[in-house]
PDB file of C-alpha atoms and ligand atoms in Angstrom:
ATOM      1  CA  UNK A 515      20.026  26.347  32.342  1.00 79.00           C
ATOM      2  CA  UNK A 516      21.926  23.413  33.262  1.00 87.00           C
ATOM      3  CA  UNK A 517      23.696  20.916  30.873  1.00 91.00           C
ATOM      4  CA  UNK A 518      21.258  18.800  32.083  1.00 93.00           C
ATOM      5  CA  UNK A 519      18.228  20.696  31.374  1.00 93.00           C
ATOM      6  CA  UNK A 520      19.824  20.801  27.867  1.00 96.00           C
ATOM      7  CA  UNK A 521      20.341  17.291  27.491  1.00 97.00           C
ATOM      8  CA  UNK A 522      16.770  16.976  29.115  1.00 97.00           C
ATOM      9  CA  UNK A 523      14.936  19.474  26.602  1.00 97.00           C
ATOM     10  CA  UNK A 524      17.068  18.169  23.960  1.00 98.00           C
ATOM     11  CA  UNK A 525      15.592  14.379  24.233  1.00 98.00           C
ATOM     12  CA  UNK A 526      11.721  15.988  24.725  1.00 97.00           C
ATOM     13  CA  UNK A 527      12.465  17.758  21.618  1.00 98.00           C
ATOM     14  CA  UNK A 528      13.972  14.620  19.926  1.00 98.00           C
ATOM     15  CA  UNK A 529      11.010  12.205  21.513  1.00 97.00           C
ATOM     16  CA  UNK A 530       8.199  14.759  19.587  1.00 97.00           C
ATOM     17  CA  UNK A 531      10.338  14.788  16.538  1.00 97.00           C
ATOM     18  CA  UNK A 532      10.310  10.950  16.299  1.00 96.00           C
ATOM     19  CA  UNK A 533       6.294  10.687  17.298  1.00 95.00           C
ATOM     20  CA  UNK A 534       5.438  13.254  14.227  1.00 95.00           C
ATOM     21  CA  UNK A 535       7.951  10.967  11.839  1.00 94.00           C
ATOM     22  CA  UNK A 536       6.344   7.984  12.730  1.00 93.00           C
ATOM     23  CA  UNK A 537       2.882   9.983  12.033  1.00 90.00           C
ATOM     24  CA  UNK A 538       3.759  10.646   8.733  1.00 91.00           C
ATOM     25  CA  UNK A 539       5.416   7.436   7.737  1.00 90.00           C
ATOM     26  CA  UNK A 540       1.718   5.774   8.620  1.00 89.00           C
ATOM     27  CA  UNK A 541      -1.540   6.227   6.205  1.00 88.00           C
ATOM     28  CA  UNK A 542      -4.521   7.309   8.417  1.00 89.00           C
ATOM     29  CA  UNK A 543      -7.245   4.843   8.842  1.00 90.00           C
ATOM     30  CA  UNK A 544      -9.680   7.332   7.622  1.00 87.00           C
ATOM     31  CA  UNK A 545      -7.840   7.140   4.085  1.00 93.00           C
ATOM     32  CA  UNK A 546      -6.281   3.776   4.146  1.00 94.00           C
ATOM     33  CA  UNK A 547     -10.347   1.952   4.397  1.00 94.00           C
ATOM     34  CA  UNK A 548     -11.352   4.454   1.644  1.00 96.00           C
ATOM     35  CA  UNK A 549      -7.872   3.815  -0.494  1.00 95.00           C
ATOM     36  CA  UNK A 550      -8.491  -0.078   0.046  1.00 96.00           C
ATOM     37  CA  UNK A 551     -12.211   0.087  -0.948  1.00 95.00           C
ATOM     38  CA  UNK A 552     -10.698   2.076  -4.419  1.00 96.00           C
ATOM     39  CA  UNK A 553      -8.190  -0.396  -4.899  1.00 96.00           C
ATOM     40  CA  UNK A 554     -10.473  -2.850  -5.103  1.00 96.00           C
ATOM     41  CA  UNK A 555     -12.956  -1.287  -7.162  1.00 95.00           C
ATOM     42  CA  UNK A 556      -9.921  -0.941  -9.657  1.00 95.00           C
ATOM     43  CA  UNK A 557      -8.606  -4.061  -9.667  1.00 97.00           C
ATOM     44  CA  UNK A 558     -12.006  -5.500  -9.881  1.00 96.00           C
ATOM     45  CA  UNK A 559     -12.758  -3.557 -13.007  1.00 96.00           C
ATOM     46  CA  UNK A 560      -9.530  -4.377 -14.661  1.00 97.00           C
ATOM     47  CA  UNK A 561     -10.394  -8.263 -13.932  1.00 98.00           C
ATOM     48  CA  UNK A 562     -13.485  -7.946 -15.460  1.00 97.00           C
ATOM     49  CA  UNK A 563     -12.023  -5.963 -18.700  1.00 97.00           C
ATOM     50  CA  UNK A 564      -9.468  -8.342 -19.376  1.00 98.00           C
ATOM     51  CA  UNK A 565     -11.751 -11.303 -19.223  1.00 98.00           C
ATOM     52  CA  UNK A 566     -13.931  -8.996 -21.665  1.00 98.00           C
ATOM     53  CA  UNK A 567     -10.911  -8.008 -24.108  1.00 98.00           C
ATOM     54  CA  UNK A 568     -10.356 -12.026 -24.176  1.00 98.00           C
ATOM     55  CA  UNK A 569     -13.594 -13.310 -24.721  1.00 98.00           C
ATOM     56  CA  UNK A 570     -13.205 -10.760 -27.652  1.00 98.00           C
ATOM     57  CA  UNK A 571     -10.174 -12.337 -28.974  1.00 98.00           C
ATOM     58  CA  UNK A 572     -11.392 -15.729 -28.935  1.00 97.00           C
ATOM     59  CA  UNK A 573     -14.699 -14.285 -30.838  1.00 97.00           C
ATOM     60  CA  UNK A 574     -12.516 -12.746 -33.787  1.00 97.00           C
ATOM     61  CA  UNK A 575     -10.826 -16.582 -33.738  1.00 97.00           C
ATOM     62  CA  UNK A 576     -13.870 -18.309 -33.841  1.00 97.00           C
ATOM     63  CA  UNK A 577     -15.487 -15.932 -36.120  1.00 97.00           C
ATOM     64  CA  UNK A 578     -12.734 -16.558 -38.363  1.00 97.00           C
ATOM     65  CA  UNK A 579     -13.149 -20.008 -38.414  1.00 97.00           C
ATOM     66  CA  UNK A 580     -16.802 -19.701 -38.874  1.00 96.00           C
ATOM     67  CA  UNK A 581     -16.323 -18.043 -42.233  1.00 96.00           C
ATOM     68  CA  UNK A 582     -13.593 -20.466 -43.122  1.00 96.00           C
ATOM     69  CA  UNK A 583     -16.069 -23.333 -42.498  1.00 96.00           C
ATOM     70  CA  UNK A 584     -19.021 -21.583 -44.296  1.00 95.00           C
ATOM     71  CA  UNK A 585     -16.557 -21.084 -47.330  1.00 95.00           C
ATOM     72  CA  UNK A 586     -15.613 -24.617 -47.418  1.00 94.00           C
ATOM     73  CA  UNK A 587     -19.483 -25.878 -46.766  1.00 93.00           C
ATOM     74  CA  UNK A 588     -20.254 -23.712 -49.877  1.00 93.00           C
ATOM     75  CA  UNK A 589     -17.600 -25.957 -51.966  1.00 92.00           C
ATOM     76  CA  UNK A 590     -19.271 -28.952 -50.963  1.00 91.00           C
ATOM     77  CA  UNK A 591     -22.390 -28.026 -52.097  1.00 90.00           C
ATOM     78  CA  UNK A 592     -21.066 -26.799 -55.339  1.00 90.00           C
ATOM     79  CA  UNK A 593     -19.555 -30.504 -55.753  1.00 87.00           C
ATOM     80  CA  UNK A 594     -22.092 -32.108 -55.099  1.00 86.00           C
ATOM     81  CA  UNK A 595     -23.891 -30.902 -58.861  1.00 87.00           C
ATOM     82  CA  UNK A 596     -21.351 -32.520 -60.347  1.00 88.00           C
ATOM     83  CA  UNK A 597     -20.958 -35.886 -58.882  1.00 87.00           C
ATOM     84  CA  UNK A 598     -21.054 -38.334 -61.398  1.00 90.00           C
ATOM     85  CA  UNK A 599     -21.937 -41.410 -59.149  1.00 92.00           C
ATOM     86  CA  UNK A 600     -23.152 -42.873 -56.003  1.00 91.00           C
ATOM     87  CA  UNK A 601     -19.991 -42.979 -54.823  1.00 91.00           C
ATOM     88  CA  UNK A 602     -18.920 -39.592 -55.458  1.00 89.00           C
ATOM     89  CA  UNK A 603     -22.379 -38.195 -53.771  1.00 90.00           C
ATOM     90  CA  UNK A 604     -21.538 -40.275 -50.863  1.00 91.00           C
ATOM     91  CA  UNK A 605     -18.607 -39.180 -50.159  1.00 89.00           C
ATOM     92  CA  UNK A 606     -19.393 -35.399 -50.892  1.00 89.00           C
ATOM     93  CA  UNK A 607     -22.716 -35.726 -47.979  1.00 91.00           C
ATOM     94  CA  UNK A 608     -20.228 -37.003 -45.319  1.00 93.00           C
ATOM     95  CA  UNK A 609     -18.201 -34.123 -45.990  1.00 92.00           C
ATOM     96  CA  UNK A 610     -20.921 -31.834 -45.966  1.00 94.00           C
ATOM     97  CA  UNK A 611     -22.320 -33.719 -42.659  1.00 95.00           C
ATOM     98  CA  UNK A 612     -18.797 -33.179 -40.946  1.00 95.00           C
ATOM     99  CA  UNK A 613     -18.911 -29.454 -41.985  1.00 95.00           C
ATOM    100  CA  UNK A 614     -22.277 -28.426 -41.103  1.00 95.00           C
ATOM    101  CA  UNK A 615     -21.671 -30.183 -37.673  1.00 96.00           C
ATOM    102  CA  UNK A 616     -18.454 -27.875 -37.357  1.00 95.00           C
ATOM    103  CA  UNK A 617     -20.299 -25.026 -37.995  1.00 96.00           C
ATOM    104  CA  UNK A 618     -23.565 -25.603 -35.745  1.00 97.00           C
ATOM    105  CA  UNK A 619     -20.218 -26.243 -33.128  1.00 97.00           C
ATOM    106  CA  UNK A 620     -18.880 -22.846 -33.383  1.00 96.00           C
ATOM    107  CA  UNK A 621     -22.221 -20.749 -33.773  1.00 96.00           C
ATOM    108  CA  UNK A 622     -23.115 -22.201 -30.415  1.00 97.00           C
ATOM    109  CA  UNK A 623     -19.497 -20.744 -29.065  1.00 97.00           C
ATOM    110  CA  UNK A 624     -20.254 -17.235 -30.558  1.00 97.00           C
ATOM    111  CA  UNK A 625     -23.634 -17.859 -28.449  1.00 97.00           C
ATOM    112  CA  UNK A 626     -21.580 -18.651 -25.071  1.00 97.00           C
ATOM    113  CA  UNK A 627     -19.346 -16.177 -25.988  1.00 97.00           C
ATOM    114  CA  UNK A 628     -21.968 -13.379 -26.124  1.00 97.00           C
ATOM    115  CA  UNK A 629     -23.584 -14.334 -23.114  1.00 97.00           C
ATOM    116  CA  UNK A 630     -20.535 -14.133 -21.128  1.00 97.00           C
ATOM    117  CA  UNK A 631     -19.398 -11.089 -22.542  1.00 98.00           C
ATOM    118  CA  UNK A 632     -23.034  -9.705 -21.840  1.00 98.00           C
ATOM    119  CA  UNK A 633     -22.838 -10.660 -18.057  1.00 97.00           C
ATOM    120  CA  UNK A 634     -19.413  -9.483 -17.468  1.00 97.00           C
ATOM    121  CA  UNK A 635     -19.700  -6.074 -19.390  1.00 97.00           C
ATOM    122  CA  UNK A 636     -22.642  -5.800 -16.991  1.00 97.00           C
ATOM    123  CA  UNK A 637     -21.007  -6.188 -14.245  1.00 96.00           C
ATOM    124  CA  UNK A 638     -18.314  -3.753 -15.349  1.00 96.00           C
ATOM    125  CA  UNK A 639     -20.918  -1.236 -16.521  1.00 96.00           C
ATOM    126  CA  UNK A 640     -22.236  -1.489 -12.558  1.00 94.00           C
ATOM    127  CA  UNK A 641     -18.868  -0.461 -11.334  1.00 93.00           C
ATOM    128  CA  UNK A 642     -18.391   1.765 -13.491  1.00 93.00           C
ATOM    129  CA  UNK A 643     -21.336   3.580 -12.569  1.00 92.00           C
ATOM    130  CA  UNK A 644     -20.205   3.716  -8.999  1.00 91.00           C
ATOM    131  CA  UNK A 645     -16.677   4.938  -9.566  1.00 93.00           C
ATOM    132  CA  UNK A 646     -17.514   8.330  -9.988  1.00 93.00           C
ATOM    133  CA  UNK A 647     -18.677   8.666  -5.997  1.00 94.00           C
ATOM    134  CA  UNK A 648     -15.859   6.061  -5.124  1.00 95.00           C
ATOM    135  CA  UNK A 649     -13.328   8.694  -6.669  1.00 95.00           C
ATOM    136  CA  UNK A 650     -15.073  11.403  -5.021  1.00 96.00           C
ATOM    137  CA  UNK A 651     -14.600   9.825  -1.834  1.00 95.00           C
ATOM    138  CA  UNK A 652     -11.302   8.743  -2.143  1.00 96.00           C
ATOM    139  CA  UNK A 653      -9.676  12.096  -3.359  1.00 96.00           C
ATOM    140  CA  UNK A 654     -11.220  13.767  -0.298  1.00 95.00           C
ATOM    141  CA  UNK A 655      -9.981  11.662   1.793  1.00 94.00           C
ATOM    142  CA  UNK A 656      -6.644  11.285   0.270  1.00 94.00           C
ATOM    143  CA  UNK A 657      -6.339  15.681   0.025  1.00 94.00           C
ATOM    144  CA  UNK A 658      -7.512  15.344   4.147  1.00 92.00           C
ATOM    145  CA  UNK A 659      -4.733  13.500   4.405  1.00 92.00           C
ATOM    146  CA  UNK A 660      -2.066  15.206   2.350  1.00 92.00           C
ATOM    147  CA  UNK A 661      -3.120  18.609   4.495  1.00 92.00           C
ATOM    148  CA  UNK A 662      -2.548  16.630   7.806  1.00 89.00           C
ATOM    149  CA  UNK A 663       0.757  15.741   6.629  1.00 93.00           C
ATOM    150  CA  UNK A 664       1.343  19.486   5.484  1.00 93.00           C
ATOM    151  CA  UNK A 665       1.150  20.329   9.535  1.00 92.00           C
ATOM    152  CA  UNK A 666       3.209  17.398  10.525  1.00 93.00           C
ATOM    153  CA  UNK A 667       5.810  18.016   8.513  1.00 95.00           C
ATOM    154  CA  UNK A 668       5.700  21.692   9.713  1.00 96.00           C
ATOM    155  CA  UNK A 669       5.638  20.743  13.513  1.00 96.00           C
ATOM    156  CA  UNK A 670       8.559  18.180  12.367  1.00 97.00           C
ATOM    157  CA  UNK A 671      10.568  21.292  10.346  1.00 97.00           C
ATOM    158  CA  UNK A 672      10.373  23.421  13.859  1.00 98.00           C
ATOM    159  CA  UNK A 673      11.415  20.936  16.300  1.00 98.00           C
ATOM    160  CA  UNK A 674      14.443  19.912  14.310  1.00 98.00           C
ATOM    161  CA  UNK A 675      15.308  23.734  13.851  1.00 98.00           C
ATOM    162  CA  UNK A 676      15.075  23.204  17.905  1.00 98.00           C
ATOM    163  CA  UNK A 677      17.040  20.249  18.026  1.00 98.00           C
ATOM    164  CA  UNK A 678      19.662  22.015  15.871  1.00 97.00           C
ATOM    165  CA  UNK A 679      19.673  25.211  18.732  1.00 97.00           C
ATOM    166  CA  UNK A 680      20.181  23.541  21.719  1.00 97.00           C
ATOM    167  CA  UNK A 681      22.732  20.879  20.344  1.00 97.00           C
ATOM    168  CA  UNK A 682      24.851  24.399  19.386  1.00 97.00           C
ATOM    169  CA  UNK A 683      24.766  25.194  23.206  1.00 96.00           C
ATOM    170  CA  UNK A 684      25.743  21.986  24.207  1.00 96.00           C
ATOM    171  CA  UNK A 685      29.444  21.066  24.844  1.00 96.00           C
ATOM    172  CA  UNK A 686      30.691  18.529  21.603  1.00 96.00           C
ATOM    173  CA  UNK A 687      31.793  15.726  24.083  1.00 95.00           C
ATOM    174  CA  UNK A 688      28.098  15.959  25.501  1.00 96.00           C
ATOM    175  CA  UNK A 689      26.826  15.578  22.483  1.00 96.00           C
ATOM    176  CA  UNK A 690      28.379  12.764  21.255  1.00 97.00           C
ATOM    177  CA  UNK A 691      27.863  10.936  24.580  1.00 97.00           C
ATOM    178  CA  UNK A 692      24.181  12.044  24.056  1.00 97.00           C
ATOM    179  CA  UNK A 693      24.003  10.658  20.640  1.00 98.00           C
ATOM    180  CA  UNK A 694      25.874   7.730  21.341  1.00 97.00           C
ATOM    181  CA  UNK A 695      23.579   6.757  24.498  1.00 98.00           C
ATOM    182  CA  UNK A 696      20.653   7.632  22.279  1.00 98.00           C
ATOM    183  CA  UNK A 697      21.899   5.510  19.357  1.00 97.00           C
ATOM    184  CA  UNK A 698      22.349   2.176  21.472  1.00 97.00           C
ATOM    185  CA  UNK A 699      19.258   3.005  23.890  1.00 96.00           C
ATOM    186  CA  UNK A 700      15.811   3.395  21.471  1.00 96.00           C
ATOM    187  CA  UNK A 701      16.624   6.667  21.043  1.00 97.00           C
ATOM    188  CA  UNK A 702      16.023   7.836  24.860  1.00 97.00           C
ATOM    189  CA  UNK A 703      19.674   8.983  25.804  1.00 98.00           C
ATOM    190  CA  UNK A 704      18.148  11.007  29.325  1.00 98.00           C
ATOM    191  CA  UNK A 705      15.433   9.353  31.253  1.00 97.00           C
ATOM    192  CA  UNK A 706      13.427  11.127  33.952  1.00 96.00           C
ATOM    193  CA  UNK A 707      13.591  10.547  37.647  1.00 96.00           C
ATOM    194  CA  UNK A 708      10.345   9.964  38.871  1.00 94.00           C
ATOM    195  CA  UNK A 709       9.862   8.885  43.016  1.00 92.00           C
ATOM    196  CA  UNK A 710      13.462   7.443  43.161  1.00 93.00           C
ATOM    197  CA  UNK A 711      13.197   5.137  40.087  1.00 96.00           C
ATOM    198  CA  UNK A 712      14.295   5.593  36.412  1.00 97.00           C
ATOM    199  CA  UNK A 713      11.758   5.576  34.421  1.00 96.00           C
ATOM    200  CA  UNK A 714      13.506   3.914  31.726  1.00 96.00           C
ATOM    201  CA  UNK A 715      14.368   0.721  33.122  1.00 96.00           C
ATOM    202  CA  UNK A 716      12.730   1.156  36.414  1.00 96.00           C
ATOM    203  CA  UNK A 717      16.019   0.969  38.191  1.00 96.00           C
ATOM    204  CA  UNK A 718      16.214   2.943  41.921  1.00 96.00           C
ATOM    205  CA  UNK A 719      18.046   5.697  42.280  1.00 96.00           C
ATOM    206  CA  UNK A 720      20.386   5.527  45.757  1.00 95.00           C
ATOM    207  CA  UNK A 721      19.945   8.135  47.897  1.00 94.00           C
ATOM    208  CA  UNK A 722      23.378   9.285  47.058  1.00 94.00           C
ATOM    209  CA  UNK A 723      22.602   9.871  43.488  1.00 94.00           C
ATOM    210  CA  UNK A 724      19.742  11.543  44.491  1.00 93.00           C
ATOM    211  CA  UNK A 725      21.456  14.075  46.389  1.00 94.00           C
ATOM    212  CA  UNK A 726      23.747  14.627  43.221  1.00 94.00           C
ATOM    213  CA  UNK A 727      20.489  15.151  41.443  1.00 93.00           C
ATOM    214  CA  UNK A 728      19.398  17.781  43.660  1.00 91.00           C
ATOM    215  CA  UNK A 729      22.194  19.304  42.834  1.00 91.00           C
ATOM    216  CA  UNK A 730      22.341  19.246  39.052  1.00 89.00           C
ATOM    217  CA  UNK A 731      25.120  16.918  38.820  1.00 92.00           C
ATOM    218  CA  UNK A 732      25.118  14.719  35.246  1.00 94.00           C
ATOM    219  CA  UNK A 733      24.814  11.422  36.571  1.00 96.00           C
ATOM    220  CA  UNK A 734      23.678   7.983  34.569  1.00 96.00           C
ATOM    221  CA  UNK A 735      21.405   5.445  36.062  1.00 96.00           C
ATOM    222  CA  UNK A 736      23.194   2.001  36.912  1.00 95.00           C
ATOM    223  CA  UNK A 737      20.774   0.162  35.398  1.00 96.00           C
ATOM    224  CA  UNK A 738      20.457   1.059  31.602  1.00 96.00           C
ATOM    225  CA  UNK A 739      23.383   4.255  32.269  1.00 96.00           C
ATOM    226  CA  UNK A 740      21.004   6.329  30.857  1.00 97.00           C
ATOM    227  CA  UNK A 741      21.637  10.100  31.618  1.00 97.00           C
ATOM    228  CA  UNK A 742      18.846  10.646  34.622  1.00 97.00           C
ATOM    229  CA  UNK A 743      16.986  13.836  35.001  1.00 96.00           C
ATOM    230  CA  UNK A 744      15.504  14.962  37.946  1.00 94.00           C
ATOM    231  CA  UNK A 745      12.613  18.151  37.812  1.00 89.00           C
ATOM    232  CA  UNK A 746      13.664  20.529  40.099  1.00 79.00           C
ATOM    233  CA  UNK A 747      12.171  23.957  41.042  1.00 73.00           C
ATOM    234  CA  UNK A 748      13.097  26.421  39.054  1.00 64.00           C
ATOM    235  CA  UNK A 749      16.167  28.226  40.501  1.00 53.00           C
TER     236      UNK A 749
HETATM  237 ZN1   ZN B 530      17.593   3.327  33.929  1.00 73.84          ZN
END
């Protein structure tokens, strides 16, 4: 095997490598619509429950208050026996008035509040009720995924074991001009020759370089200086 057929099966190995990376580094869309769907569900869910758990908080307020207002409508009253003239009773009713008004007030907000709480906890109990088959769904798909990744990452373990092998066989200064190429060149350091042109930068080969082709010669294209390979019957 020539240094070029090194260099050659060195970048298909490299190119395969790089495709099962990019696999991996990219959800599937088979998992990412179900993971989306899930996502949604969830965030949906906690929406609703915090709305819930604050509708609750401003019950326990008004609630509160409520009893508050109740206590202080019960003094009223209580004053109100012992007024000792028109003036007195007057100004005890208004109080009352004021009172009972504040209290009608926030009974109708612990109304409002129950309603709302009703609709969204309905809501919430509908989702909830779904989730079960939404998890289902998304765990399978997630696990499918996971397994497919199991392979890659196999495939990916072999071909850089492969890498590894024929970089041994290959002379250092090769290498590094192999690397280096491949480093400034999106990672395609050897381009094939296919009907005179490079199929990297679609660059024609002279006839000259052709014949040095033929004959195994290392030679780079003169348009991108890529390293060109040429298929050539096995000899
Ligand atoms: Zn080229």
């Amino acid at each position: 095997m020539s240094e070029v057929d090194k260099l050659w099966e060195l970048q298909t190995v490299l190119t395969a490598l790089n495709e099962r990376e990019k696999q991996m580094s990219v959800k599937p869309e088979s998992f990412a619509a179900v993971d989306r769907e899930f996502q949604a569900a969830n965030e949906e869910m906690t929406r609703l429950q915090t709305q819930i758990d604050a509708l609750a908080k401003e019950r326990r307020r008004v609630d509160g208050e409520l009893s508050d207002q109740q206590e202080t409508l019960k003094k009223y009253q209580g004053q109100l026996m012992q007024v000792k003239n028109q003036q007195q009773y007057a100004a005890a009713w208004k109080e009352i008035d004021a009172t009972r008004k504040h209290v009608k007030d926030l009974e109708e907000s612990v109304l409002k509040n129950m309603t709302e709480t009703d609709g969204l906890q309905q809501q919430l109990d509908a989702h909830k009720g779904g989730h079960d088959a939404l998890q289902a769904r998304y765990d399978e798909a997630h696990s499918e995924w996971q397994h497919s990744l199991s392979d890659l990452r196999a495939e990916a373990e072999k071909l850089r074991a492969r890498a590894e092998q024929i970089e041994a066989a290959i002379p250092e200064r090769l290498r590094n001009e192999f690397h280096k190429i491949y480093r400034q060149r999106q990672q395609v350091a050897v381009a094939r020759v296919n009907t005179d042109t490079c199929s990297a930068c679609r660059t024609r080969v002279r006839p000259a370089v052709a014949q040095q082709l033929k004959r195994g010669e290392l030679v780079h294209c003169e348009g991108c200086h890529r390293i060109l390979y040429l298929e050539r019957p096995a000899s």
